[in-house]
Amino acid sequence: MKILLDRGKCTGLGICESLSPDVFEVDDDGALVLSTDVVPDGRLAEIRAAVTSCPTEALRLTED
Ligand code: SF4
């Protein structure tokens, strides 16, 4: 599974970062940085929680 980010929708508040800080990080400019766009092994439930917690629907999960 891959993580897709729509930068136009991201407001940089960091809810995703609070749930998975090693994957999602809001930088000093308020831009979200993904450490990887591939869901790490065994972390699907956690990453899915971060994705669904995004209030602006800026994150999506996709196959492949
Ligand atoms: S929770 Fe959504 S809007 Fe907030 S930083 Fe993460 S992707 Fe951006």
PDB file of N, CA, C and O and ligand atoms in Angstrom:
ATOM      1  N   MET A   1       0.843  -1.197   0.000  1.00  0.00           N
ATOM      2  CA  MET A   1       0.000   0.000   0.000  1.00  0.00           C
ATOM      3  C   MET A   1       0.880   1.248   0.000  1.00  0.00           C
ATOM      4  O   MET A   1       1.909   1.289   0.644  1.00  0.00           O
ATOM      5  N   LYS A   2       0.408   2.263  -0.722  1.00  0.00           N
ATOM      6  CA  LYS A   2       1.159   3.507  -0.779  1.00  0.00           C
ATOM      7  C   LYS A   2       0.332   4.655  -0.192  1.00  0.00           C
ATOM      8  O   LYS A   2      -0.893   4.621  -0.188  1.00  0.00           O
ATOM      9  N   ILE A   3       1.046   5.648   0.289  1.00  0.00           N
ATOM     10  CA  ILE A   3       0.429   6.836   0.870  1.00  0.00           C
ATOM     11  C   ILE A   3       0.500   7.950  -0.168  1.00  0.00           C
ATOM     12  O   ILE A   3       1.580   8.264  -0.672  1.00  0.00           O
ATOM     13  N   LEU A   4      -0.655   8.535  -0.467  1.00  0.00           N
ATOM     14  CA  LEU A   4      -0.696   9.659  -1.394  1.00  0.00           C
ATOM     15  C   LEU A   4      -1.042  10.928  -0.626  1.00  0.00           C
ATOM     16  O   LEU A   4      -1.950  10.933   0.207  1.00  0.00           O
ATOM     17  N   LEU A   5      -0.310  11.992  -0.900  1.00  0.00           N
ATOM     18  CA  LEU A   5      -0.535  13.280  -0.250  1.00  0.00           C
ATOM     19  C   LEU A   5      -0.957  14.306  -1.293  1.00  0.00           C
ATOM     20  O   LEU A   5      -0.278  14.481  -2.304  1.00  0.00           O
ATOM     21  N   ASP A   6      -2.060  14.981  -1.026  1.00  0.00           N
ATOM     22  CA  ASP A   6      -2.508  16.096  -1.853  1.00  0.00           C
ATOM     23  C   ASP A   6      -2.075  17.379  -1.142  1.00  0.00           C
ATOM     24  O   ASP A   6      -2.717  17.822  -0.192  1.00  0.00           O
ATOM     25  N   ARG A   7      -0.959  17.941  -1.596  1.00  0.00           N
ATOM     26  CA  ARG A   7      -0.404  19.103  -0.898  1.00  0.00           C
ATOM     27  C   ARG A   7      -1.350  20.304  -0.913  1.00  0.00           C
ATOM     28  O   ARG A   7      -1.308  21.145  -0.013  1.00  0.00           O
ATOM     29  N   GLY A   8      -2.187  20.370  -1.911  1.00  0.00           N
ATOM     30  CA  GLY A   8      -3.132  21.481  -1.992  1.00  0.00           C
ATOM     31  C   GLY A   8      -4.169  21.459  -0.879  1.00  0.00           C
ATOM     32  O   GLY A   8      -4.741  22.490  -0.533  1.00  0.00           O
ATOM     33  N   LYS A   9      -4.407  20.277  -0.312  1.00  0.00           N
ATOM     34  CA  LYS A   9      -5.401  20.149   0.762  1.00  0.00           C
ATOM     35  C   LYS A   9      -4.773  20.186   2.150  1.00  0.00           C
ATOM     36  O   LYS A   9      -5.471  20.418   3.137  1.00  0.00           O
ATOM     37  N   CYS A  10      -3.474  19.929   2.244  1.00  0.00           N
ATOM     38  CA  CYS A  10      -2.824  19.816   3.559  1.00  0.00           C
ATOM     39  C   CYS A  10      -2.660  21.188   4.197  1.00  0.00           C
ATOM     40  O   CYS A  10      -2.119  22.109   3.585  1.00  0.00           O
ATOM     41  N   THR A  11      -3.127  21.310   5.433  1.00  0.00           N
ATOM     42  CA  THR A  11      -3.002  22.566   6.164  1.00  0.00           C
ATOM     43  C   THR A  11      -1.854  22.534   7.173  1.00  0.00           C
ATOM     44  O   THR A  11      -1.608  23.514   7.859  1.00  0.00           O
ATOM     45  N   GLY A  12      -1.157  21.399   7.275  1.00  0.00           N
ATOM     46  CA  GLY A  12       0.046  21.313   8.083  1.00  0.00           C
ATOM     47  C   GLY A  12      -0.171  21.327   9.579  1.00  0.00           C
ATOM     48  O   GLY A  12       0.753  21.653  10.333  1.00  0.00           O
ATOM     49  N   LEU A  13      -1.351  20.970  10.025  1.00  0.00           N
ATOM     50  CA  LEU A  13      -1.599  21.000  11.468  1.00  0.00           C
ATOM     51  C   LEU A  13      -0.988  19.800  12.199  1.00  0.00           C
ATOM     52  O   LEU A  13      -0.826  19.839  13.407  1.00  0.00           O
ATOM     53  N   GLY A  14      -0.696  18.742  11.469  1.00  0.00           N
ATOM     54  CA  GLY A  14       0.104  17.671  12.036  1.00  0.00           C
ATOM     55  C   GLY A  14      -0.621  16.594  12.812  1.00  0.00           C
ATOM     56  O   GLY A  14      -0.004  15.917  13.638  1.00  0.00           O
ATOM     57  N   ILE A  15      -1.904  16.417  12.567  1.00  0.00           N
ATOM     58  CA  ILE A  15      -2.607  15.320  13.250  1.00  0.00           C
ATOM     59  C   ILE A  15      -1.996  13.981  12.833  1.00  0.00           C
ATOM     60  O   ILE A  15      -1.776  13.102  13.667  1.00  0.00           O
ATOM     61  N   CYS A  16      -1.698  13.847  11.565  1.00  0.00           N
ATOM     62  CA  CYS A  16      -1.073  12.606  11.092  1.00  0.00           C
ATOM     63  C   CYS A  16       0.279  12.398  11.780  1.00  0.00           C
ATOM     64  O   CYS A  16       0.617  11.285  12.174  1.00  0.00           O
ATOM     65  N   GLU A  17       1.019  13.475  11.930  1.00  0.00           N
ATOM     66  CA  GLU A  17       2.331  13.392  12.591  1.00  0.00           C
ATOM     67  C   GLU A  17       2.195  12.922  14.033  1.00  0.00           C
ATOM     68  O   GLU A  17       3.020  12.154  14.523  1.00  0.00           O
ATOM     69  N   SER A  18       1.158  13.363  14.716  1.00  0.00           N
ATOM     70  CA  SER A  18       0.992  12.964  16.116  1.00  0.00           C
ATOM     71  C   SER A  18       0.722  11.468  16.229  1.00  0.00           C
ATOM     72  O   SER A  18       1.033  10.863  17.252  1.00  0.00           O
ATOM     73  N   LEU A  19       0.149  10.865  15.191  1.00  0.00           N
ATOM     74  CA  LEU A  19      -0.179   9.443  15.229  1.00  0.00           C
ATOM     75  C   LEU A  19       0.963   8.560  14.724  1.00  0.00           C
ATOM     76  O   LEU A  19       1.145   7.445  15.194  1.00  0.00           O
ATOM     77  N   SER A  20       1.717   9.060  13.751  1.00  0.00           N
ATOM     78  CA  SER A  20       2.837   8.280  13.175  1.00  0.00           C
ATOM     79  C   SER A  20       4.001   9.216  12.889  1.00  0.00           C
ATOM     80  O   SER A  20       4.289   9.554  11.734  1.00  0.00           O
ATOM     81  N   PRO A  21       4.705   9.650  13.930  1.00  0.00           N
ATOM     82  CA  PRO A  21       5.713  10.694  13.752  1.00  0.00           C
ATOM     83  C   PRO A  21       6.930  10.276  12.927  1.00  0.00           C
ATOM     84  O   PRO A  21       7.653  11.147  12.435  1.00  0.00           O
ATOM     85  N   ASP A  22       7.172   8.985  12.784  1.00  0.00           N
ATOM     86  CA  ASP A  22       8.333   8.598  11.972  1.00  0.00           C
ATOM     87  C   ASP A  22       7.994   8.541  10.483  1.00  0.00           C
ATOM     88  O   ASP A  22       8.888   8.434   9.647  1.00  0.00           O
ATOM     89  N   VAL A  23       6.726   8.611  10.142  1.00  0.00           N
ATOM     90  CA  VAL A  23       6.312   8.595   8.732  1.00  0.00           C
ATOM     91  C   VAL A  23       5.910   9.995   8.263  1.00  0.00           C
ATOM     92  O   VAL A  23       6.260  10.417   7.167  1.00  0.00           O
ATOM     93  N   PHE A  24       5.180  10.714   9.115  1.00  0.00           N
ATOM     94  CA  PHE A  24       4.697  12.045   8.755  1.00  0.00           C
ATOM     95  C   PHE A  24       5.412  13.084   9.623  1.00  0.00           C
ATOM     96  O   PHE A  24       5.452  12.959  10.835  1.00  0.00           O
ATOM     97  N   GLU A  25       5.957  14.125   8.972  1.00  0.00           N
ATOM     98  CA  GLU A  25       6.590  15.190   9.742  1.00  0.00           C
ATOM     99  C   GLU A  25       6.294  16.533   9.089  1.00  0.00           C
ATOM    100  O   GLU A  25       6.540  16.711   7.892  1.00  0.00           O
ATOM    101  N   VAL A  26       5.764  17.452   9.885  1.00  0.00           N
ATOM    102  CA  VAL A  26       5.542  18.811   9.396  1.00  0.00           C
ATOM    103  C   VAL A  26       6.841  19.586   9.620  1.00  0.00           C
ATOM    104  O   VAL A  26       7.342  19.672  10.746  1.00  0.00           O
ATOM    105  N   ASP A  27       7.407  20.137   8.524  1.00  0.00           N
ATOM    106  CA  ASP A  27       8.687  20.829   8.659  1.00  0.00           C
ATOM    107  C   ASP A  27       8.484  22.259   9.168  1.00  0.00           C
ATOM    108  O   ASP A  27       7.364  22.702   9.431  1.00  0.00           O
ATOM    109  N   ASP A  28       9.590  22.979   9.305  1.00  0.00           N
ATOM    110  CA  ASP A  28       9.535  24.322   9.894  1.00  0.00           C
ATOM    111  C   ASP A  28       8.698  25.289   9.065  1.00  0.00           C
ATOM    112  O   ASP A  28       8.240  26.322   9.570  1.00  0.00           O
ATOM    113  N   ASP A  29       8.509  24.978   7.795  1.00  0.00           N
ATOM    114  CA  ASP A  29       7.709  25.839   6.922  1.00  0.00           C
ATOM    115  C   ASP A  29       6.234  25.428   6.905  1.00  0.00           C
ATOM    116  O   ASP A  29       5.445  25.977   6.134  1.00  0.00           O
ATOM    117  N   GLY A  30       5.885  24.431   7.711  1.00  0.00           N
ATOM    118  CA  GLY A  30       4.501  23.983   7.755  1.00  0.00           C
ATOM    119  C   GLY A  30       4.126  23.030   6.645  1.00  0.00           C
ATOM    120  O   GLY A  30       2.944  22.773   6.416  1.00  0.00           O
ATOM    121  N   ALA A  31       5.136  22.504   5.950  1.00  0.00           N
ATOM    122  CA  ALA A  31       4.875  21.555   4.870  1.00  0.00           C
ATOM    123  C   ALA A  31       5.060  20.133   5.386  1.00  0.00           C
ATOM    124  O   ALA A  31       6.023  19.842   6.109  1.00  0.00           O
ATOM    125  N   LEU A  32       4.145  19.271   5.003  1.00  0.00           N
ATOM    126  CA  LEU A  32       4.238  17.885   5.446  1.00  0.00           C
ATOM    127  C   LEU A  32       5.276  17.134   4.609  1.00  0.00           C
ATOM    128  O   LEU A  32       5.268  17.216   3.376  1.00  0.00           O
ATOM    129  N   VAL A  33       6.152  16.408   5.286  1.00  0.00           N
ATOM    130  CA  VAL A  33       7.153  15.574   4.640  1.00  0.00           C
ATOM    131  C   VAL A  33       6.855  14.123   4.993  1.00  0.00           C
ATOM    132  O   VAL A  33       6.649  13.795   6.168  1.00  0.00           O
ATOM    133  N   LEU A  34       6.800  13.272   3.977  1.00  0.00           N
ATOM    134  CA  LEU A  34       6.644  11.836   4.204  1.00  0.00           C
ATOM    135  C   LEU A  34       8.027  11.196   4.204  1.00  0.00           C
ATOM    136  O   LEU A  34       8.787  11.380   3.253  1.00  0.00           O
ATOM    137  N   SER A  35       8.341  10.444   5.261  1.00  0.00           N
ATOM    138  CA  SER A  35       9.646   9.762   5.271  1.00  0.00           C
ATOM    139  C   SER A  35       9.634   8.604   4.284  1.00  0.00           C
ATOM    140  O   SER A  35      10.687   8.171   3.818  1.00  0.00           O
ATOM    141  N   THR A  36       8.453   8.100   3.972  1.00  0.00           N
ATOM    142  CA  THR A  36       8.283   7.060   2.958  1.00  0.00           C
ATOM    143  C   THR A  36       6.873   7.164   2.412  1.00  0.00           C
ATOM    144  O   THR A  36       5.969   7.594   3.128  1.00  0.00           O
ATOM    145  N   ASP A  37       6.688   6.805   1.140  1.00  0.00           N
ATOM    146  CA  ASP A  37       5.317   6.775   0.622  1.00  0.00           C
ATOM    147  C   ASP A  37       4.796   5.350   0.570  1.00  0.00           C
ATOM    148  O   ASP A  37       3.701   5.093   0.070  1.00  0.00           O
ATOM    149  N   VAL A  38       5.568   4.417   1.109  1.00  0.00           N
ATOM    150  CA  VAL A  38       5.140   3.024   1.177  1.00  0.00           C
ATOM    151  C   VAL A  38       4.816   2.693   2.635  1.00  0.00           C
ATOM    152  O   VAL A  38       5.612   2.986   3.534  1.00  0.00           O
ATOM    153  N   VAL A  39       3.642   2.112   2.876  1.00  0.00           N
ATOM    154  CA  VAL A  39       3.260   1.751   4.242  1.00  0.00           C
ATOM    155  C   VAL A  39       4.241   0.698   4.770  1.00  0.00           C
ATOM    156  O   VAL A  39       4.390  -0.367   4.164  1.00  0.00           O
ATOM    157  N   PRO A  40       4.938   0.995   5.874  1.00  0.00           N
ATOM    158  CA  PRO A  40       5.892   0.018   6.413  1.00  0.00           C
ATOM    159  C   PRO A  40       5.187  -1.275   6.845  1.00  0.00           C
ATOM    160  O   PRO A  40       4.017  -1.256   7.242  1.00  0.00           O
ATOM    161  N   ASP A  41       5.914  -2.373   6.762  1.00  0.00           N
ATOM    162  CA  ASP A  41       5.369  -3.680   7.133  1.00  0.00           C
ATOM    163  C   ASP A  41       4.766  -3.634   8.534  1.00  0.00           C
ATOM    164  O   ASP A  41       5.384  -3.121   9.472  1.00  0.00           O
ATOM    165  N   GLY A  42       3.573  -4.181   8.663  1.00  0.00           N
ATOM    166  CA  GLY A  42       2.943  -4.306   9.964  1.00  0.00           C
ATOM    167  C   GLY A  42       2.349  -3.030  10.515  1.00  0.00           C
ATOM    168  O   GLY A  42       1.879  -3.000  11.651  1.00  0.00           O
ATOM    169  N   ARG A  43       2.337  -1.980   9.701  1.00  0.00           N
ATOM    170  CA  ARG A  43       1.893  -0.670  10.203  1.00  0.00           C
ATOM    171  C   ARG A  43       0.617  -0.181   9.528  1.00  0.00           C
ATOM    172  O   ARG A  43       0.264   0.999   9.653  1.00  0.00           O
ATOM    173  N   LEU A  44      -0.072  -1.061   8.797  1.00  0.00           N
ATOM    174  CA  LEU A  44      -1.218  -0.601   8.005  1.00  0.00           C
ATOM    175  C   LEU A  44      -2.313   0.018   8.882  1.00  0.00           C
ATOM    176  O   LEU A  44      -2.845   1.083   8.559  1.00  0.00           O
ATOM    177  N   ALA A  45      -2.653  -0.618  10.000  1.00  0.00           N
ATOM    178  CA  ALA A  45      -3.728  -0.092  10.845  1.00  0.00           C
ATOM    179  C   ALA A  45      -3.367   1.287  11.386  1.00  0.00           C
ATOM    180  O   ALA A  45      -4.199   2.209  11.412  1.00  0.00           O
ATOM    181  N   GLU A  46      -2.121   1.439  11.784  1.00  0.00           N
ATOM    182  CA  GLU A  46      -1.669   2.722  12.336  1.00  0.00           C
ATOM    183  C   GLU A  46      -1.690   3.808  11.264  1.00  0.00           C
ATOM    184  O   GLU A  46      -2.181   4.925  11.504  1.00  0.00           O
ATOM    185  N   ILE A  47      -1.159   3.486  10.089  1.00  0.00           N
ATOM    186  CA  ILE A  47      -1.119   4.477   9.015  1.00  0.00           C
ATOM    187  C   ILE A  47      -2.540   4.800   8.537  1.00  0.00           C
ATOM    188  O   ILE A  47      -2.863   5.952   8.250  1.00  0.00           O
ATOM    189  N   ARG A  48      -3.386   3.792   8.492  1.00  0.00           N
ATOM    190  CA  ARG A  48      -4.773   4.040   8.091  1.00  0.00           C
ATOM    191  C   ARG A  48      -5.451   4.988   9.085  1.00  0.00           C
ATOM    192  O   ARG A  48      -6.213   5.877   8.699  1.00  0.00           O
ATOM    193  N   ALA A  49      -5.154   4.827  10.371  1.00  0.00           N
ATOM    194  CA  ALA A  49      -5.719   5.729  11.382  1.00  0.00           C
ATOM    195  C   ALA A  49      -5.249   7.158  11.158  1.00  0.00           C
ATOM    196  O   ALA A  49      -6.026   8.113  11.269  1.00  0.00           O
ATOM    197  N   ALA A  50      -3.981   7.317  10.815  1.00  0.00           N
ATOM    198  CA  ALA A  50      -3.454   8.658  10.543  1.00  0.00           C
ATOM    199  C   ALA A  50      -4.119   9.258   9.312  1.00  0.00           C
ATOM    200  O   ALA A  50      -4.493  10.437   9.295  1.00  0.00           O
ATOM    201  N   VAL A  51      -4.293   8.442   8.280  1.00  0.00           N
ATOM    202  CA  VAL A  51      -4.915   8.914   7.036  1.00  0.00           C
ATOM    203  C   VAL A  51      -6.365   9.340   7.289  1.00  0.00           C
ATOM    204  O   VAL A  51      -6.798  10.415   6.860  1.00  0.00           O
ATOM    205  N   THR A  52      -7.097   8.518   8.017  1.00  0.00           N
ATOM    206  CA  THR A  52      -8.516   8.836   8.224  1.00  0.00           C
ATOM    207  C   THR A  52      -8.704   9.963   9.238  1.00  0.00           C
ATOM    208  O   THR A  52      -9.776  10.558   9.299  1.00  0.00           O
ATOM    209  N   SER A  53      -7.667  10.264  10.010  1.00  0.00           N
ATOM    210  CA  SER A  53      -7.756  11.358  10.980  1.00  0.00           C
ATOM    211  C   SER A  53      -7.494  12.718  10.356  1.00  0.00           C
ATOM    212  O   SER A  53      -7.728  13.751  11.006  1.00  0.00           O
ATOM    213  N   CYS A  54      -7.017  12.743   9.137  1.00  0.00           N
ATOM    214  CA  CYS A  54      -6.730  14.019   8.477  1.00  0.00           C
ATOM    215  C   CYS A  54      -8.048  14.767   8.234  1.00  0.00           C
ATOM    216  O   CYS A  54      -8.919  14.267   7.528  1.00  0.00           O
ATOM    217  N   PRO A  55      -8.182  15.958   8.799  1.00  0.00           N
ATOM    218  CA  PRO A  55      -9.461  16.670   8.689  1.00  0.00           C
ATOM    219  C   PRO A  55      -9.740  17.223   7.295  1.00  0.00           C
ATOM    220  O   PRO A  55     -10.882  17.564   6.991  1.00  0.00           O
ATOM    221  N   THR A  56      -8.717  17.326   6.467  1.00  0.00           N
ATOM    222  CA  THR A  56      -8.912  17.921   5.133  1.00  0.00           C
ATOM    223  C   THR A  56      -8.880  16.879   4.018  1.00  0.00           C
ATOM    224  O   THR A  56      -8.889  17.240   2.838  1.00  0.00           O
ATOM    225  N   GLU A  57      -8.803  15.615   4.397  1.00  0.00           N
ATOM    226  CA  GLU A  57      -8.747  14.520   3.417  1.00  0.00           C
ATOM    227  C   GLU A  57      -7.584  14.689   2.440  1.00  0.00           C
ATOM    228  O   GLU A  57      -7.712  14.417   1.240  1.00  0.00           O
ATOM    229  N   ALA A  58      -6.453  15.144   2.979  1.00  0.00           N
ATOM    230  CA  ALA A  58      -5.265  15.341   2.139  1.00  0.00           C
ATOM    231  C   ALA A  58      -4.504  14.038   1.906  1.00  0.00           C
ATOM    232  O   ALA A  58      -3.653  13.983   1.030  1.00  0.00           O
ATOM    233  N   LEU A  59      -4.808  13.020   2.711  1.00  0.00           N
ATOM    234  CA  LEU A  59      -4.094  11.747   2.605  1.00  0.00           C
ATOM    235  C   LEU A  59      -5.019  10.658   2.094  1.00  0.00           C
ATOM    236  O   LEU A  59      -6.201  10.629   2.427  1.00  0.00           O
ATOM    237  N   ARG A  60      -4.435   9.770   1.292  1.00  0.00           N
ATOM    238  CA  ARG A  60      -5.174   8.607   0.811  1.00  0.00           C
ATOM    239  C   ARG A  60      -4.231   7.413   0.797  1.00  0.00           C
ATOM    240  O   ARG A  60      -3.013   7.568   0.674  1.00  0.00           O
ATOM    241  N   LEU A  61      -4.798   6.231   0.906  1.00  0.00           N
ATOM    242  CA  LEU A  61      -4.037   5.002   0.715  1.00  0.00           C
ATOM    243  C   LEU A  61      -4.435   4.398  -0.621  1.00  0.00           C
ATOM    244  O   LEU A  61      -5.599   4.446  -1.011  1.00  0.00           O
ATOM    245  N   THR A  62      -3.452   3.832  -1.317  1.00  0.00           N
ATOM    246  CA  THR A  62      -3.745   3.221  -2.599  1.00  0.00           C
ATOM    247  C   THR A  62      -2.971   1.916  -2.723  1.00  0.00           C
ATOM    248  O   THR A  62      -1.926   1.741  -2.093  1.00  0.00           O
ATOM    249  N   GLU A  63      -3.495   1.011  -3.510  1.00  0.00           N
ATOM    250  CA  GLU A  63      -2.789  -0.247  -3.770  1.00  0.00           C
ATOM    251  C   GLU A  63      -1.525   0.036  -4.562  1.00  0.00           C
ATOM    252  O   GLU A  63      -1.412   1.068  -5.205  1.00  0.00           O
ATOM    253  N   ASP A  64      -0.601  -0.900  -4.520  1.00  0.00           N
ATOM    254  CA  ASP A  64       0.700  -0.917  -5.239  1.00  0.00           C
ATOM    255  C   ASP A  64       1.756  -0.018  -4.694  1.00  0.00           C
ATOM    256  O   ASP A  64       1.990   0.342  -3.676  1.00  0.00           O
TER     257      ASP A  64
HETATM  258  S1  SF4 B   1      -3.431  15.633   9.198  1.00  0.00           S
HETATM  259 FE1  SF4 B   1      -3.842  16.134   7.027  1.00  0.00          FE
HETATM  260  S2  SF4 B   1      -3.834  18.358   6.933  1.00  0.00           S
HETATM  261 FE2  SF4 B   1      -2.844  17.754   8.853  1.00  0.00          FE
HETATM  262  S3  SF4 B   1      -0.638  17.666   8.382  1.00  0.00           S
HETATM  263 FE3  SF4 B   1      -1.481  15.605   8.098  1.00  0.00          FE
HETATM  264  S4  SF4 B   1      -2.013  15.520   5.904  1.00  0.00           S
HETATM  265 FE4  SF4 B   1      -1.768  17.672   6.424  1.00  0.00          FE
END
